[in-house]
């Protein structure tokens, strides 16, 4: 072991999606990262390719959406369903459905398709701008939590080619190694498999010629000869997932292999009466699929795992990479708040409870989805023969599952449960002002999008996108009609500045040296305040606002843009969250975009007192009245 090993805030093992997103967040916030990968180069071809709408929100807030779209990805707005006809006449289209139906309130009503190699390179380039690079080809050979000092995790590393050994120490270790995680195995954490039925699939990326009419759409195809999923890709590429075998087959072999030509021939049979030929194949693989989840994501809140190291499932619902993205984002801001002295170390346990619950729901969905997808659908003739009163619109179980699960697969169906971050009736913070009557938000779910006018420049902007990924809680002061709420807004601002308020207690030590042009965090690293008035822009006078709010001059808005989802209202942003524009309220949103709590806006100290109670539940300081009681 090195006599004086180099120290890092975190060692990240694996440069797939989950590891790269974790690095991209933490490096922005100034952390020293040792990031390794055992491959000599990033992914060249194949692997994951679907980016769901919720993930696009994250990329936009990271400032990376433009780089993704510069690669001209395919965008899927609709999915086509194809099923067998009777009489052996091959497949026919039986319906289409929106990839992201209109009932889902999103800026990105589509799935973006771009192969993982491009995605990895975008994150790698982004990290390098902040001084973090992936070191290749290095692998992990050992680790232990010594419980000693500021850097308790001892990590042994080795260069794959030269066999050079290195030992470093870190505050945290993260495994983003994938399904064969060395870290998980060494910790003795078991993978629990949900469904005994498994399937072997072939996957192939290539450029094709065909008379199949929906080759540029996402398609789910069931035929008398098996199933295919078609995924359009960038640069005229098409991905085909082709079913090869199932554990329900008489001669089931989970190690079944097939040549590229055999997979192509299987696809040709399934697509009849249409023809298909390949100009060339970029990538091809055969793999078994099972639904598995790790029993734990961490044992000590120092060594963590995420992505495929924790959950494995079929790729056909397009969830693996997206779930990994949000694993990383969830852990990143919690580590940041603990290491910055803002949050208690115990809050790190919410990473496992929140993200494992999401993975459990994903695996339950995926097991059913994969089973139905792999099961041959009955032909129209078979349906008619089995029915006493045949109907042309006989329900298709697979299609019905697809439609009902759209919110979940888009990413917006995630609902984190009750804990210290997500207010609930039994939360330690108790006040009659929490969750005002009529509120349409739920703690633990995403803040819905809203268009508003930014007062300083009269630009129409997306309210939920105005604050970048800065690791801060977003304090949205829905200030309503200024004539009605002037006193309540003034009192709110005054109480923010009291010595032991949640806001003042975490004021930046260098506040006097903050740049005049600091837009998002002029007072504190942990909060960004947005003020939204239910009033016309030209009636909002920034000079008349309390200084603490006016300092966020780029985050003061007029709520006058109509929204078809809440017709016949004058303040759509207020209406979408369920706040009365004559009364207003405060919506606190976590750094990852999920609602934390909602508090009514009232005259006096009540609003800030309620928020002091909320933040006292997990921060390292006693706030407000709790601080006063502690001095007695």
Coordinates of C-alpha atoms in Angstrom, one line a residue:
X1 CA 0.0 0.0 0.0
X2 CA 1.2 3.6 -0.7
X3 CA 2.7 5.2 2.4
X4 CA 0.7 8.4 1.8
X5 CA -2.2 7.4 -0.5
X6 CA -3.8 10.2 -2.5
X7 CA -7.2 11.2 -1.2
X8 CA -10.5 11.9 -3.1
X9 CA -14.0 12.8 -2.2
X10 CA -15.3 9.8 -4.2
X11 CA -14.0 7.0 -6.3
X12 CA -16.4 6.1 -9.1
X13 CA -15.9 2.7 -10.8
X14 CA -17.4 2.4 -14.2
X15 CA -18.0 5.0 -16.9
X16 CA -21.4 3.9 -18.2
X17 CA -24.4 6.2 -17.8
X18 CA -24.8 6.0 -14.0
X19 CA -21.2 6.7 -13.2
X20 CA -20.9 9.5 -15.7
X21 CA -24.0 11.3 -14.5
X22 CA -22.8 11.0 -10.9
X23 CA -19.5 12.5 -12.0
X24 CA -21.2 15.2 -14.1
X25 CA -23.1 16.4 -11.0
X26 CA -20.4 16.2 -8.4
X27 CA -17.7 17.8 -10.5
X28 CA -19.9 20.8 -11.1
X29 CA -20.0 21.3 -7.4
X30 CA -16.3 21.2 -6.9
X31 CA -15.6 17.6 -5.7
X32 CA -12.4 15.8 -6.3
X33 CA -13.2 12.6 -8.2
X34 CA -11.2 9.5 -9.1
X35 CA -13.2 8.0 -12.0
X36 CA -12.0 4.8 -13.6
X37 CA -13.2 2.4 -16.2
X38 CA -11.8 -1.0 -17.2
X39 CA -12.3 -0.4 -20.9
X40 CA -9.7 1.3 -23.0
X41 CA -12.3 3.3 -24.9
X42 CA -15.9 4.5 -24.4
X43 CA -18.7 2.4 -25.9
X44 CA -18.2 2.4 -29.6
X45 CA -21.6 1.0 -30.7
X46 CA -24.7 -0.6 -29.4
X47 CA -26.0 -0.8 -25.8
X48 CA -28.6 1.6 -24.5
X49 CA -30.1 4.2 -26.7
X50 CA -33.5 5.5 -25.5
X51 CA -33.8 8.8 -23.5
X52 CA -37.2 9.2 -22.0
X53 CA -38.9 12.6 -21.4
X54 CA -38.0 12.9 -17.7
X55 CA -34.3 12.3 -18.5
X56 CA -34.5 15.1 -21.1
X57 CA -35.5 17.4 -18.3
X58 CA -32.4 16.5 -16.4
X59 CA -30.2 17.0 -19.5
X60 CA -31.7 20.4 -20.1
X61 CA -31.0 21.4 -16.5
X62 CA -27.4 20.2 -16.9
X63 CA -27.1 22.4 -20.0
X64 CA -26.5 19.3 -22.2
X65 CA -29.7 19.0 -24.2
X66 CA -28.3 21.0 -27.2
X67 CA -25.3 18.7 -27.4
X68 CA -27.5 15.6 -27.5
X69 CA -29.7 17.1 -30.2
X70 CA -26.7 18.1 -32.3
X71 CA -26.2 14.4 -33.0
X72 CA -29.5 14.3 -34.9
X73 CA -31.1 11.6 -32.8
X74 CA -34.3 9.9 -33.8
X75 CA -37.4 11.1 -32.0
X76 CA -40.3 8.7 -31.4
X77 CA -43.7 10.3 -31.0
X78 CA -45.8 7.3 -31.7
X79 CA -45.6 3.5 -31.3
X80 CA -47.2 1.1 -33.9
X81 CA -48.5 -2.3 -32.9
X82 CA -48.5 -5.2 -35.3
X83 CA -50.1 -8.6 -34.8
X84 CA -50.7 -11.8 -36.7
X85 CA -53.5 -12.1 -39.2
X86 CA -55.5 -15.3 -39.5
X87 CA -54.9 -17.8 -42.2
X88 CA -51.1 -17.5 -42.0
X89 CA -51.1 -14.2 -43.9
X90 CA -48.4 -12.6 -41.9
X91 CA -48.6 -9.4 -39.8
X92 CA -50.7 -6.3 -40.0
X93 CA -50.9 -3.0 -38.1
X94 CA -53.5 -3.1 -35.4
X95 CA -53.1 0.3 -33.9
X96 CA -50.8 3.2 -32.9
X97 CA -50.4 5.1 -29.6
X98 CA -48.6 8.2 -28.6
X99 CA -45.2 7.5 -27.1
X100 CA -46.0 10.2 -24.5
X101 CA -49.8 10.8 -24.4
X102 CA -51.2 14.3 -23.9
X103 CA -52.3 13.6 -20.4
X104 CA -48.6 13.7 -19.4
X105 CA -47.5 17.3 -18.9
X106 CA -44.1 17.5 -20.4
X107 CA -41.9 19.7 -22.6
X108 CA -40.6 16.6 -24.4
X109 CA -43.5 14.4 -25.6
X110 CA -41.2 11.9 -27.3
X111 CA -38.5 9.3 -26.7
X112 CA -35.0 10.4 -28.0
X113 CA -32.9 7.6 -29.6
X114 CA -29.1 7.9 -29.7
X115 CA -26.6 5.2 -29.1
X116 CA -24.8 5.0 -25.8
X117 CA -21.4 5.8 -27.3
X118 CA -22.5 9.3 -28.3
X119 CA -24.2 9.7 -24.9
X120 CA -21.1 8.7 -23.0
X121 CA -18.9 11.1 -25.0
X122 CA -21.2 14.0 -24.2
X123 CA -20.9 13.4 -20.5
X124 CA -17.1 12.8 -20.8
X125 CA -16.6 16.1 -22.6
X126 CA -18.8 17.9 -20.1
X127 CA -16.8 16.5 -17.1
X128 CA -13.5 17.5 -18.7
X129 CA -14.7 21.1 -18.8
X130 CA -14.8 20.9 -15.0
X131 CA -11.5 19.1 -14.6
X132 CA -12.6 15.5 -14.2
X133 CA -11.4 12.8 -16.6
X134 CA -12.1 9.1 -16.8
X135 CA -8.9 7.1 -16.3
X136 CA -8.6 4.0 -18.5
X137 CA -8.1 1.1 -18.4
X138 CA -8.1 0.7 -14.6
X139 CA -10.0 -1.7 -12.5
X140 CA -10.8 -2.2 -8.8
X141 CA -9.1 -5.1 -7.0
X142 CA -10.2 -4.4 -3.4
X143 CA -11.6 -2.0 -0.9
X144 CA -12.6 -1.7 2.7
X145 CA -14.2 0.8 5.0
X146 CA -11.6 1.5 7.7
X147 CA -13.9 3.9 9.6
X148 CA -10.8 5.9 10.1
X149 CA -10.5 9.7 9.6
X150 CA -12.0 11.9 6.9
X151 CA -11.3 9.4 4.1
X152 CA -12.3 6.1 5.6
X153 CA -12.6 4.1 2.3
X154 CA -9.4 2.4 1.1
X155 CA -9.6 1.4 -2.5
X156 CA -7.1 -0.8 -4.4
X157 CA -6.8 -0.2 -8.1
X158 CA -4.8 -1.8 -11.0
X159 CA -4.1 -0.8 -14.5
X160 CA -5.5 -3.5 -16.8
X161 CA -2.6 -3.6 -19.2
X162 CA 0.5 -2.6 -17.3
X163 CA -0.7 -4.2 -14.0
X164 CA 0.5 -1.1 -12.1
X165 CA -1.1 -1.1 -8.6
X166 CA -2.4 2.0 -6.7
X167 CA -4.1 2.5 -3.4
X168 CA -6.2 5.6 -2.8
X169 CA -8.4 6.8 0.1
X170 CA -11.8 8.4 -0.4
X171 CA -14.9 9.5 1.5
X172 CA -17.1 7.4 -0.8
X173 CA -16.9 4.6 -3.2
X174 CA -19.5 4.1 -6.0
X175 CA -20.0 1.1 -8.2
X176 CA -21.4 1.8 -11.6
X177 CA -19.8 -1.4 -13.0
X178 CA -22.9 -3.0 -14.3
X179 CA -24.5 -6.4 -13.7
X180 CA -21.2 -8.1 -12.8
X181 CA -20.2 -5.6 -10.1
X182 CA -17.1 -6.5 -8.2
X183 CA -18.1 -4.2 -5.4
X184 CA -21.5 -5.8 -5.0
X185 CA -20.0 -9.3 -5.0
X186 CA -17.3 -8.4 -2.5
X187 CA -19.9 -6.9 -0.2
X188 CA -21.9 -10.1 -0.4
X189 CA -25.0 -8.4 -1.6
X190 CA -27.3 -10.8 -3.4
X191 CA -29.3 -10.2 -6.5
X192 CA -32.9 -11.3 -6.1
X193 CA -34.6 -12.4 -9.3
X194 CA -38.2 -11.5 -9.7
X195 CA -39.4 -13.8 -12.5
X196 CA -38.2 -17.4 -13.1
X197 CA -39.2 -17.0 -16.8
X198 CA -36.3 -15.7 -18.9
X199 CA -35.8 -15.0 -22.6
X200 CA -32.9 -14.9 -25.0
X201 CA -33.0 -12.1 -27.5
X202 CA -30.9 -11.0 -30.4
X203 CA -30.3 -7.3 -30.9
X204 CA -28.9 -5.8 -34.1
X205 CA -28.1 -2.2 -35.2
X206 CA -27.8 -1.7 -39.0
X207 CA -28.9 0.1 -42.1
X208 CA -31.7 -1.8 -43.9
X209 CA -33.8 -1.8 -47.0
X210 CA -37.4 -2.9 -46.6
X211 CA -41.0 -2.4 -47.7
X212 CA -42.2 -2.5 -44.1
X213 CA -44.1 0.8 -43.8
X214 CA -43.3 1.7 -40.2
X215 CA -39.5 1.1 -40.3
X216 CA -39.0 4.8 -39.1
X217 CA -41.3 4.3 -36.1
X218 CA -41.0 2.4 -32.9
X219 CA -42.9 -0.9 -33.4
X220 CA -43.9 -3.8 -31.3
X221 CA -44.5 -6.8 -33.6
X222 CA -46.0 -10.1 -32.7
X223 CA -46.2 -12.9 -35.4
X224 CA -46.7 -16.6 -35.7
X225 CA -42.9 -16.9 -35.7
X226 CA -42.0 -14.8 -32.8
X227 CA -41.7 -11.1 -31.8
X228 CA -39.6 -8.1 -32.8
X229 CA -39.3 -4.6 -31.5
X230 CA -38.1 -1.9 -34.0
X231 CA -36.3 1.2 -32.8
X232 CA -35.3 3.9 -35.3
X233 CA -31.9 5.4 -34.6
X234 CA -29.7 8.3 -35.8
X235 CA -28.1 8.3 -39.2
X236 CA -30.6 5.9 -40.9
X237 CA -29.7 3.2 -38.4
X238 CA -32.4 0.8 -37.2
X239 CA -32.3 -1.4 -34.1
X240 CA -34.2 -4.7 -34.0
X241 CA -34.8 -6.8 -30.9
X242 CA -35.6 -10.3 -32.1
X243 CA -36.9 -13.0 -29.8
X244 CA -34.8 -16.2 -30.1
X245 CA -35.8 -18.4 -27.2
X246 CA -37.8 -18.6 -24.0
X247 CA -37.5 -20.7 -20.8
X248 CA -41.0 -22.0 -21.6
X249 CA -39.6 -23.6 -24.8
X250 CA -39.2 -27.4 -24.7
X251 CA -35.5 -27.2 -25.5
X252 CA -34.7 -24.1 -23.5
X253 CA -31.0 -23.1 -23.3
X254 CA -30.2 -19.9 -21.5
X255 CA -26.8 -19.9 -23.3
X256 CA -28.3 -20.1 -26.7
X257 CA -26.3 -18.3 -29.4
X258 CA -27.1 -17.5 -32.9
X259 CA -25.1 -16.1 -35.8
X260 CA -25.8 -12.7 -37.3
X261 CA -27.3 -14.4 -40.4
X262 CA -29.5 -16.6 -38.2
X263 CA -30.9 -13.6 -36.4
X264 CA -31.6 -11.8 -39.7
X265 CA -33.4 -14.9 -41.0
X266 CA -35.5 -15.0 -37.9
X267 CA -36.4 -11.3 -38.5
X268 CA -37.4 -12.0 -42.1
X269 CA -39.8 -14.7 -41.1
X270 CA -41.4 -12.5 -38.4
X271 CA -41.9 -9.6 -40.7
X272 CA -43.7 -11.5 -43.5
X273 CA -45.4 -10.5 -45.8
X274 CA -42.9 -7.7 -45.9
X275 CA -39.3 -8.1 -46.9
X276 CA -36.1 -6.7 -45.3
X277 CA -32.4 -6.8 -46.2
X278 CA -29.4 -5.3 -44.5
X279 CA -26.9 -3.0 -46.2
X280 CA -24.6 -3.4 -43.3
X281 CA -24.6 -4.2 -39.6
X282 CA -23.0 -1.9 -37.0
X283 CA -23.5 -4.0 -33.9
X284 CA -25.0 -7.3 -33.0
X285 CA -25.4 -9.3 -29.8
X286 CA -27.3 -12.2 -28.3
X287 CA -28.2 -12.1 -24.6
X288 CA -30.5 -13.6 -21.9
X289 CA -32.8 -11.4 -19.9
X290 CA -34.0 -11.8 -16.3
X291 CA -35.4 -9.3 -13.8
X292 CA -33.1 -8.9 -10.8
X293 CA -32.6 -6.4 -8.0
X294 CA -29.9 -6.1 -5.4
X295 CA -31.0 -6.7 -1.8
X296 CA -29.2 -3.5 -0.7
X297 CA -27.8 -0.4 -2.5
X298 CA -25.4 0.3 0.4
X299 CA -24.4 -1.2 3.7
X300 CA -22.8 1.8 5.4
X301 CA -23.8 5.0 3.5
X302 CA -20.2 5.2 2.3
X303 CA -20.1 2.5 -0.4
X304 CA -22.9 2.8 -2.9
X305 CA -24.1 1.1 -6.1
X306 CA -26.4 2.2 -8.9
X307 CA -27.6 1.4 -12.3
X308 CA -27.2 -2.2 -13.6
X309 CA -25.2 -3.0 -10.5
X310 CA -28.5 -2.8 -8.6
X311 CA -31.2 -3.7 -11.1
X312 CA -31.3 -5.7 -14.4
X313 CA -34.2 -6.0 -16.7
X314 CA -35.1 -6.2 -20.4
X315 CA -34.1 -3.2 -22.6
X316 CA -37.4 -3.2 -24.5
X317 CA -39.2 -0.7 -22.3
X318 CA -36.3 1.7 -22.6
X319 CA -35.8 2.1 -18.8
X320 CA -32.3 0.9 -17.9
X321 CA -30.3 4.0 -18.8
X322 CA -33.0 6.4 -17.7
X323 CA -33.3 4.7 -14.3
X324 CA -29.5 4.8 -14.0
X325 CA -29.5 8.6 -14.7
X326 CA -31.9 9.2 -11.9
X327 CA -30.1 6.9 -9.5
X328 CA -27.0 9.1 -10.0
X329 CA -28.8 12.4 -9.7
X330 CA -30.6 11.3 -6.5
X331 CA -27.3 10.2 -4.8
X332 CA -25.3 13.2 -6.1
X333 CA -27.2 16.0 -4.4
X334 CA -27.5 14.0 -1.1
X335 CA -23.8 13.5 -0.9
X336 CA -23.3 17.1 -1.8
X337 CA -25.5 18.3 1.1
X338 CA -23.9 16.0 3.6
X339 CA -20.4 16.9 2.6
X340 CA -21.2 20.6 2.6
X341 CA -22.4 20.4 6.2
X342 CA -26.0 21.1 5.3
X343 CA -27.7 17.8 5.8
X344 CA -27.3 15.0 8.4
X345 CA -25.4 11.9 7.3
X346 CA -28.4 9.8 8.1
X347 CA -30.2 11.3 5.1
X348 CA -28.0 9.3 2.8
X349 CA -30.2 6.2 3.6
X350 CA -33.0 7.8 1.6
X351 CA -31.0 7.0 -1.6
X352 CA -31.7 3.3 -1.2
X353 CA -35.2 3.7 0.0
X354 CA -36.2 6.0 -2.8
X355 CA -34.4 4.5 -5.7
X356 CA -34.9 0.8 -4.7
X357 CA -38.7 1.5 -4.6
X358 CA -38.5 2.8 -8.2
X359 CA -36.5 -0.2 -9.3
X360 CA -39.0 -2.6 -7.6
X361 CA -41.8 -1.0 -9.6
X362 CA -39.8 -1.1 -12.7
X363 CA -39.1 -4.8 -12.4
X364 CA -42.7 -5.6 -11.7
X365 CA -43.7 -3.7 -14.8
X366 CA -40.8 -5.1 -16.9
X367 CA -41.5 -8.7 -15.9
X368 CA -45.1 -8.4 -17.2
X369 CA -44.1 -6.3 -20.2
X370 CA -41.3 -8.7 -21.3
X371 CA -43.5 -11.8 -20.7
X372 CA -46.4 -10.3 -22.8
X373 CA -44.0 -9.1 -25.5
X374 CA -42.4 -12.5 -25.8
X375 CA -45.7 -14.3 -25.9
X376 CA -47.2 -14.8 -29.3
X377 CA -50.4 -12.8 -29.7
X378 CA -53.4 -14.6 -31.1
X379 CA -54.3 -14.0 -34.7
X380 CA -57.6 -12.2 -35.5
X381 CA -59.1 -15.6 -36.6
X382 CA -58.1 -17.3 -33.4
X383 CA -59.7 -14.5 -31.4
X384 CA -62.9 -14.8 -33.4
X385 CA -63.0 -18.6 -32.9
X386 CA -62.6 -18.2 -29.1
X387 CA -65.3 -15.6 -28.7
X388 CA -69.1 -16.2 -28.7
X389 CA -69.5 -12.7 -29.9
X390 CA -66.4 -11.7 -31.8
X391 CA -65.5 -8.0 -31.9
X392 CA -63.0 -6.2 -34.1
X393 CA -61.7 -4.2 -31.2
X394 CA -61.0 -7.2 -29.0
X395 CA -58.6 -5.9 -26.2
X396 CA -54.9 -6.8 -26.6
X397 CA -53.4 -7.3 -23.2
X398 CA -49.9 -6.1 -24.3
X399 CA -51.3 -2.9 -25.9
X400 CA -53.4 -2.2 -22.8
X401 CA -50.4 -2.6 -20.6
X402 CA -48.3 -0.3 -22.8
X403 CA -51.0 2.4 -22.7
X404 CA -51.6 2.2 -19.0
X405 CA -47.9 2.4 -18.2
X406 CA -47.0 5.5 -20.3
X407 CA -46.7 7.8 -17.3
X408 CA -44.3 5.3 -15.6
X409 CA -42.1 4.7 -18.7
X410 CA -41.9 8.5 -19.4
X411 CA -40.3 8.9 -16.0
X412 CA -43.0 11.2 -14.6
X413 CA -44.7 8.3 -12.8
X414 CA -42.0 8.2 -10.1
X415 CA -43.5 9.1 -6.7
X416 CA -41.0 9.0 -3.9
X417 CA -42.5 7.9 -0.6
X418 CA -42.8 9.7 2.8
X419 CA -39.5 10.6 4.4
X420 CA -37.7 13.6 5.8
X421 CA -37.4 15.2 2.4
X422 CA -40.9 14.6 1.2
X423 CA -43.4 16.2 3.6
X424 CA -46.3 14.0 4.9
X425 CA -48.9 14.3 7.6
X426 CA -46.6 12.4 10.1
X427 CA -43.5 14.5 9.2
X428 CA -41.7 16.1 12.2
X429 CA -42.7 19.5 10.8
X430 CA -46.3 20.2 11.9
X431 CA -48.2 23.3 10.9
X432 CA -51.7 23.9 9.6
X433 CA -50.1 25.8 6.7
X434 CA -48.6 22.6 5.1
X435 CA -50.4 21.3 2.0
X436 CA -53.1 24.1 1.7
X437 CA -56.6 23.2 0.6
X438 CA -56.8 22.8 -3.2
X439 CA -53.2 22.1 -3.7
X440 CA -52.6 19.9 -6.8
X441 CA -49.0 18.9 -6.0
X442 CA -47.8 15.7 -4.2
X443 CA -44.6 15.7 -2.3
X444 CA -42.2 13.3 -4.0
X445 CA -43.5 13.9 -7.5
X446 CA -42.2 16.2 -10.2
X447 CA -43.1 19.9 -10.3
X448 CA -45.2 20.4 -13.5
X449 CA -44.0 22.7 -16.2
X450 CA -45.3 26.3 -16.5
X451 CA -44.6 29.2 -18.8
X452 CA -44.1 32.7 -17.2
X453 CA -42.7 36.1 -18.2
X454 CA -39.4 37.0 -16.7
X455 CA -39.8 40.5 -15.4
X456 CA -36.3 41.9 -16.0
X457 CA -36.2 41.2 -19.8
X458 CA -39.9 40.4 -20.7
X459 CA -38.8 36.9 -22.0
X460 CA -41.3 34.1 -21.9
X461 CA -39.5 31.3 -20.1
X462 CA -40.0 27.8 -18.7
X463 CA -40.3 28.3 -14.9
X464 CA -39.2 24.7 -14.0
X465 CA -36.1 25.1 -16.2
X466 CA -34.9 28.5 -15.0
X467 CA -32.7 27.1 -12.2
X468 CA -29.8 24.9 -13.5
X469 CA -28.4 21.8 -11.7
X470 CA -26.8 23.8 -8.8
X471 CA -27.5 21.5 -5.9
X472 CA -29.9 23.9 -4.3
X473 CA -33.4 23.6 -3.0
X474 CA -35.7 25.8 -5.2
X475 CA -38.0 28.0 -3.2
X476 CA -40.9 29.1 -5.4
X477 CA -42.7 32.0 -3.8
X478 CA -46.1 32.1 -5.6
X479 CA -46.8 35.7 -4.5
X480 CA -50.2 35.9 -6.1
X481 CA -51.9 39.3 -6.6
X482 CA -49.5 41.8 -5.1
X483 CA -52.4 44.0 -3.9
X484 CA -53.7 41.2 -1.8
X485 CA -50.4 39.6 -0.7
X486 CA -48.1 42.6 -0.2
X487 CA -48.0 42.3 3.6
X488 CA -47.5 38.6 3.5
X489 CA -44.7 38.8 1.0
X490 CA -43.0 41.5 3.1
X491 CA -43.3 39.5 6.2
X492 CA -42.0 36.4 4.5
X493 CA -38.9 38.3 3.4
X494 CA -38.3 39.8 6.8
X495 CA -38.5 36.4 8.5
X496 CA -36.1 34.8 6.0
X497 CA -33.5 37.2 7.4
X498 CA -34.0 36.4 11.0
X499 CA -30.8 35.0 12.6
X500 CA -32.0 31.4 12.9
X501 CA -34.2 31.0 9.9
X502 CA -33.6 28.1 7.5
X503 CA -32.3 30.7 5.0
X504 CA -30.1 32.9 7.2
X505 CA -28.6 29.9 9.0
X506 CA -27.0 28.6 5.8
X507 CA -25.9 32.0 4.4
X508 CA -22.6 31.8 2.5
X509 CA -19.5 32.7 4.4
X510 CA -18.3 34.8 1.5
X511 CA -21.5 36.6 0.8
X512 CA -19.8 39.9 0.8
X513 CA -17.6 38.8 -2.1
X514 CA -20.4 37.4 -4.2
X515 CA -20.4 38.6 -7.8
X516 CA -23.1 41.2 -8.6
X517 CA -23.9 39.0 -11.6
X518 CA -24.5 35.8 -9.5
X519 CA -28.0 34.8 -10.6
X520 CA -28.9 31.7 -8.6
X521 CA -27.1 31.6 -5.3
X522 CA -26.3 35.2 -4.2
X523 CA -26.9 34.4 -0.5
X524 CA -26.6 30.7 0.0
X525 CA -25.3 27.6 -1.8
X526 CA -28.4 25.7 -0.7
X527 CA -31.3 27.8 -1.8
X528 CA -32.5 29.6 -4.9
X529 CA -35.6 31.8 -4.7
X530 CA -38.1 32.4 -7.5
X531 CA -40.9 34.9 -7.0
X532 CA -44.0 34.6 -9.2
X533 CA -46.7 37.2 -9.2
X534 CA -50.2 36.8 -10.5
X535 CA -49.9 40.2 -12.2
X536 CA -48.9 41.8 -15.5
X537 CA -45.2 42.4 -15.9
X538 CA -45.5 46.2 -16.2
X539 CA -47.2 46.4 -12.8
X540 CA -44.3 44.6 -11.0
X541 CA -41.8 47.1 -9.6
X542 CA -38.6 45.4 -8.6
X543 CA -37.5 48.5 -6.7
X544 CA -40.5 48.0 -4.4
X545 CA -39.7 44.4 -3.5
X546 CA -37.9 43.4 -0.3
X547 CA -34.1 43.4 -1.0
X548 CA -33.7 39.6 -0.3
X549 CA -36.2 38.9 -3.1
X550 CA -35.0 41.7 -5.4
X551 CA -31.5 40.3 -5.3
X552 CA -32.8 37.4 -7.3
X553 CA -33.9 39.8 -10.0
X554 CA -33.5 37.2 -12.8
X555 CA -35.9 35.0 -10.9
X556 CA -38.9 37.3 -10.6
X557 CA -41.8 36.4 -13.0
X558 CA -45.3 37.5 -14.1
X559 CA -47.8 34.6 -14.3
X560 CA -49.8 35.8 -17.3
X561 CA -49.2 33.1 -19.9
X562 CA -52.3 30.9 -20.7
X563 CA -52.1 27.2 -20.5
X564 CA -54.6 24.9 -22.2
X565 CA -54.4 22.4 -19.2
X566 CA -56.0 25.1 -16.9
X567 CA -58.3 27.1 -19.3
X568 CA -60.2 30.1 -18.2
X569 CA -57.7 31.2 -15.4
X570 CA -55.7 34.3 -15.3
X571 CA -52.7 32.9 -13.5
X572 CA -52.0 29.5 -15.0
X573 CA -48.8 28.7 -13.0
X574 CA -50.6 29.3 -9.8
X575 CA -53.5 27.2 -11.0
X576 CA -51.4 24.3 -12.1
X577 CA -50.0 23.9 -8.6
X578 CA -53.3 24.6 -7.0
X579 CA -52.6 27.9 -5.3
X580 CA -55.2 30.7 -5.0
X581 CA -53.8 33.8 -6.7
X582 CA -55.4 36.0 -4.1
X583 CA -53.5 34.1 -1.3
X584 CA -50.3 32.6 -2.9
X585 CA -48.1 30.1 -1.2
X586 CA -44.6 28.6 -1.2
X587 CA -43.6 25.5 -3.1
X588 CA -40.2 23.9 -2.0
X589 CA -38.6 21.7 -4.7
X590 CA -35.7 19.4 -4.1
X591 CA -32.5 19.8 -6.1
X592 CA -33.6 17.0 -8.4
X593 CA -36.9 18.6 -9.3
X594 CA -39.3 16.7 -7.0
X595 CA -41.7 18.6 -4.8
X596 CA -40.6 18.7 -1.2
X597 CA -43.5 20.5 0.5
X598 CA -46.1 23.3 0.0
X599 CA -46.8 25.9 2.6
X600 CA -49.5 28.6 2.6
X601 CA -48.4 32.2 2.4
X602 CA -49.7 34.3 5.4
X603 CA -49.0 37.5 7.2
X604 CA -46.5 37.3 10.1
X605 CA -44.0 34.5 10.7
X606 CA -46.1 31.5 10.1
X607 CA -44.8 30.6 6.6
X608 CA -41.2 30.8 7.5
X609 CA -41.8 29.0 10.8
X610 CA -43.3 26.1 8.9
X611 CA -40.3 26.0 6.6
X612 CA -37.9 26.2 9.5
X613 CA -39.6 23.1 10.9
X614 CA -39.4 21.3 7.5
X615 CA -35.7 22.0 7.1
X616 CA -34.9 21.2 10.8
X617 CA -35.9 17.6 10.1
X618 CA -32.8 16.9 8.1
X619 CA -30.3 19.8 8.3
X620 CA -27.4 20.0 10.7
X621 CA -28.8 23.0 12.6
X622 CA -31.8 23.7 14.8
X623 CA -33.8 26.4 13.1
X624 CA -36.3 29.0 14.1
X625 CA -38.2 28.3 17.3
X626 CA -36.3 25.0 17.7
X627 CA -33.1 27.0 18.1
X628 CA -34.8 29.3 20.6
X629 CA -36.0 26.3 22.6
X630 CA -32.5 24.7 22.5
X631 CA -31.1 27.8 24.2
X632 CA -33.5 27.6 27.2

